[in-house]
Amino acid sequence: MSVKEDQIIRELSHYIYEHPDERMALMPVYDAAVDHSRRRACTHEQRCPLIVTGAVVVNEEGSVLCLRNGIRYALAEAEPEDEDDTLSGAALRLLAEQVGVRDVWTQPGTESAFLVDVTKPGHHHYGPRLRAGIRYLFRAHSGAVFPSAIEMGAAAWMPLSEIGTEAVQERVGSLLVGAR
């Protein structure tokens, strides 16, 4: 079984219900996913929004795990692959493959996507399509990453204030208040 459009539709529906102020920005993504599901194929000539998933992992000090992306660190995100059962599982698979993340958990109340951010073409490295990032929040201890990944610079625990995505800073900051 792989991540299917119906799961994307469920995640987006739930997210839009929880965040109605973001509805207008997310409707093109939602509509394309519904169209894919109904037709069981992409008829958009690869112009439809690209769905990526990401795990935002926060440690006991409130720092966020970032992966080296060229010369800088960034939040990990990737396109779901055929072997992925869920979007959140795809995000965790990436972290496990890249830096050996283990022993993560969800904070109560954050089991579903905590942020869906949309980026216009030309403002991301995925090509000429609208990019929709479905992000999940996880908690972990600092030792959850292979020490060699940190030592070699493949990953780093970054202060929340240094995360380049402002929406992630705001949403994570609001979810962690009183949770540490």
Tab-separated table of C-alpha atoms in Angstrom:
chain	number	residue	atom	x	y	z
A	1	MET	CA	0.000	0.000	0.000
A	2	SER	CA	1.253	3.510	-0.728
A	3	VAL	CA	0.193	7.027	0.097
A	4	LYS	CA	-2.844	7.711	-2.060
A	5	GLU	CA	-4.772	10.805	-2.970
A	6	ASP	CA	-7.539	9.860	-0.528
A	7	GLN	CA	-5.096	10.155	2.376
A	8	ILE	CA	-3.917	13.536	1.069
A	9	ILE	CA	-7.565	14.594	0.783
A	10	ARG	CA	-8.275	13.470	4.375
A	11	GLU	CA	-5.213	15.309	5.703
A	12	LEU	CA	-6.075	18.480	3.797
A	13	SER	CA	-9.762	18.286	4.807
A	14	HIS	CA	-8.860	17.940	8.465
A	15	TYR	CA	-6.285	20.707	8.248
A	16	ILE	CA	-8.681	23.093	6.478
A	17	TYR	CA	-11.320	22.327	9.115
A	18	GLU	CA	-8.818	23.139	11.884
A	19	HIS	CA	-7.436	26.223	10.067
A	20	PRO	CA	-10.312	27.781	8.077
A	21	ASP	CA	-8.347	31.008	7.566
A	22	GLU	CA	-5.973	29.075	5.264
A	23	ARG	CA	-8.760	27.600	3.130
A	24	MET	CA	-8.320	29.831	0.090
A	25	ALA	CA	-4.595	29.127	-0.241
A	26	LEU	CA	-5.147	25.375	0.041
A	27	MET	CA	-8.170	24.906	-2.221
A	28	PRO	CA	-6.135	24.481	-5.470
A	29	VAL	CA	-4.143	21.719	-3.776
A	30	TYR	CA	-7.281	20.086	-2.372
A	31	ASP	CA	-9.138	20.323	-5.705
A	32	ALA	CA	-6.233	18.746	-7.610
A	33	ALA	CA	-6.058	15.862	-5.101
A	34	VAL	CA	-9.820	15.286	-5.428
A	35	ASP	CA	-9.500	15.339	-9.226
A	36	HIS	CA	-6.643	12.800	-9.096
A	37	SER	CA	-8.674	10.554	-6.820
A	38	ARG	CA	-11.769	10.667	-9.033
A	39	ARG	CA	-9.891	10.087	-12.281
A	40	ARG	CA	-7.346	7.678	-10.731
A	41	ALA	CA	-4.668	9.466	-12.760
A	42	CYS	CA	-3.093	12.857	-13.313
A	43	THR	CA	-4.664	14.667	-16.246
A	44	HIS	CA	-2.948	17.958	-15.465
A	45	GLU	CA	0.146	17.250	-17.593
A	46	GLN	CA	2.253	17.466	-14.414
A	47	ARG	CA	1.061	21.026	-13.697
A	48	CYS	CA	-0.810	19.965	-10.568
A	49	PRO	CA	0.560	20.830	-7.119
A	50	LEU	CA	3.448	18.727	-5.887
A	51	ILE	CA	2.893	17.230	-2.438
A	52	VAL	CA	5.898	16.893	-0.147
A	53	THR	CA	5.929	15.836	3.466
A	54	GLY	CA	8.193	16.793	6.316
A	55	ALA	CA	8.852	15.892	9.918
A	56	VAL	CA	9.645	18.770	12.226
A	57	VAL	CA	11.460	17.144	15.140
A	58	VAL	CA	11.875	19.175	18.336
A	59	ASN	CA	14.142	18.082	21.187
A	60	GLU	CA	13.875	18.658	24.948
A	61	GLU	CA	15.619	22.037	24.623
A	62	GLY	CA	13.183	23.303	21.987
A	63	SER	CA	15.711	22.990	19.161
A	64	VAL	CA	14.627	21.720	15.740
A	65	LEU	CA	16.405	19.024	13.755
A	66	CYS	CA	17.639	20.247	10.378
A	67	LEU	CA	19.503	18.424	7.634
A	68	ARG	CA	22.365	19.785	5.570
A	69	ASN	CA	21.031	20.992	2.242
A	70	GLY	CA	24.083	22.065	0.268
A	71	ILE	CA	25.836	24.772	2.269
A	72	ARG	CA	23.012	25.426	4.731
A	73	TYR	CA	20.701	23.534	7.047
A	74	ALA	CA	16.999	23.183	6.294
A	75	LEU	CA	13.954	21.296	7.486
A	76	ALA	CA	13.759	17.840	5.978
A	77	GLU	CA	11.103	17.234	3.371
A	78	ALA	CA	10.611	14.790	0.529
A	79	GLU	CA	8.046	13.463	-1.869
A	80	PRO	CA	6.253	10.359	-0.579
A	81	GLU	CA	7.439	7.148	-2.254
A	82	ASP	CA	5.421	4.110	-3.297
A	83	GLU	CA	6.472	2.089	-0.237
A	84	ASP	CA	5.226	4.751	2.203
A	85	ASP	CA	1.992	3.894	3.989
A	86	THR	CA	1.311	7.370	5.377
A	87	LEU	CA	2.470	10.928	4.841
A	88	SER	CA	3.857	11.156	8.369
A	89	GLY	CA	5.585	7.803	7.841
A	90	ALA	CA	7.189	9.151	4.659
A	91	ALA	CA	8.541	12.108	6.623
A	92	LEU	CA	9.996	9.823	9.299
A	93	ARG	CA	11.442	7.464	6.686
A	94	LEU	CA	13.447	10.329	5.240
A	95	LEU	CA	14.900	11.186	8.635
A	96	ALA	CA	15.690	7.553	9.417
A	97	GLU	CA	17.459	7.096	6.077
A	98	GLN	CA	19.388	10.354	6.203
A	99	VAL	CA	20.459	10.649	9.837
A	100	GLY	CA	19.222	7.571	11.684
A	101	VAL	CA	16.507	9.267	13.716
A	102	ARG	CA	14.931	6.843	16.154
A	103	ASP	CA	12.599	7.022	19.117
A	104	VAL	CA	10.383	9.937	18.174
A	105	TRP	CA	6.871	10.507	19.441
A	106	THR	CA	3.979	12.827	18.788
A	107	GLN	CA	2.926	15.385	21.295
A	108	PRO	CA	-0.715	14.832	22.309
A	109	GLY	CA	-2.945	16.911	20.070
A	110	THR	CA	-0.446	17.056	17.194
A	111	GLU	CA	-0.991	13.653	15.592
A	112	SER	CA	-2.210	15.107	12.298
A	113	ALA	CA	-0.500	17.673	10.087
A	114	PHE	CA	0.304	20.769	12.124
A	115	LEU	CA	1.159	22.922	9.109
A	116	VAL	CA	0.504	22.886	5.380
A	117	ASP	CA	2.611	25.484	3.627
A	118	VAL	CA	2.288	26.325	-0.063
A	119	THR	CA	5.139	27.721	-2.127
A	120	LYS	CA	4.772	29.193	-5.600
A	121	PRO	CA	6.895	27.964	-8.522
A	122	GLY	CA	10.291	29.640	-8.645
A	123	HIS	CA	10.496	29.846	-4.840
A	124	HIS	CA	11.484	26.202	-4.317
A	125	HIS	CA	13.756	23.660	-5.975
A	126	TYR	CA	11.064	21.230	-7.169
A	127	GLY	CA	10.491	22.835	-10.575
A	128	PRO	CA	7.581	24.717	-12.150
A	129	ARG	CA	4.768	23.356	-9.975
A	130	LEU	CA	3.046	24.729	-6.898
A	131	ARG	CA	4.574	22.974	-3.856
A	132	ALA	CA	2.458	21.960	-0.863
A	133	GLY	CA	4.391	20.847	2.207
A	134	ILE	CA	2.421	18.783	4.695
A	135	ARG	CA	4.374	18.923	7.950
A	136	TYR	CA	4.112	16.796	11.086
A	137	LEU	CA	5.432	17.663	14.521
A	138	PHE	CA	7.434	15.096	16.470
A	139	ARG	CA	9.348	15.216	19.730
A	140	ALA	CA	12.651	13.464	20.405
A	141	HIS	CA	15.579	13.561	22.766
A	142	SER	CA	18.816	15.069	21.469
A	143	GLY	CA	20.324	11.588	21.304
A	144	ALA	CA	17.688	10.374	18.831
A	145	VAL	CA	20.017	11.223	15.937
A	146	PHE	CA	23.098	9.133	15.208
A	147	PRO	CA	25.967	11.054	16.856
A	148	SER	CA	28.031	10.645	13.685
A	149	ALA	CA	25.369	12.545	11.689
A	150	ILE	CA	25.778	15.516	14.023
A	151	GLU	CA	29.583	15.245	14.159
A	152	MET	CA	29.912	15.019	10.371
A	153	GLY	CA	27.552	17.950	9.840
A	154	ALA	CA	24.800	16.007	8.064
A	155	ALA	CA	22.328	17.246	10.682
A	156	ALA	CA	22.135	19.841	13.428
A	157	TRP	CA	19.813	20.853	16.220
A	158	MET	CA	18.940	24.492	15.426
A	159	PRO	CA	17.208	27.013	17.687
A	160	LEU	CA	13.618	27.551	16.592
A	161	SER	CA	14.418	31.227	15.942
A	162	GLU	CA	16.901	30.196	13.221
A	163	ILE	CA	14.453	28.105	11.210
A	164	GLY	CA	14.003	29.851	7.867
A	165	THR	CA	10.294	29.159	7.526
A	166	GLU	CA	8.420	31.770	9.527
A	167	ALA	CA	5.173	29.778	9.542
A	168	VAL	CA	7.006	26.841	11.135
A	169	GLN	CA	8.526	29.116	13.793
A	170	GLU	CA	5.130	30.552	14.711
A	171	ARG	CA	3.183	27.289	14.693
A	172	VAL	CA	5.821	25.243	16.560
A	173	GLY	CA	6.298	28.056	19.055
A	174	SER	CA	2.570	28.176	19.782
A	175	LEU	CA	2.298	24.387	20.117
A	176	LEU	CA	5.258	24.102	22.476
A	177	VAL	CA	4.186	26.785	24.944
A	178	GLY	CA	3.907	24.987	28.256
A	179	ALA	CA	4.782	21.623	26.688
A	180	ARG	CA	8.445	21.501	27.717
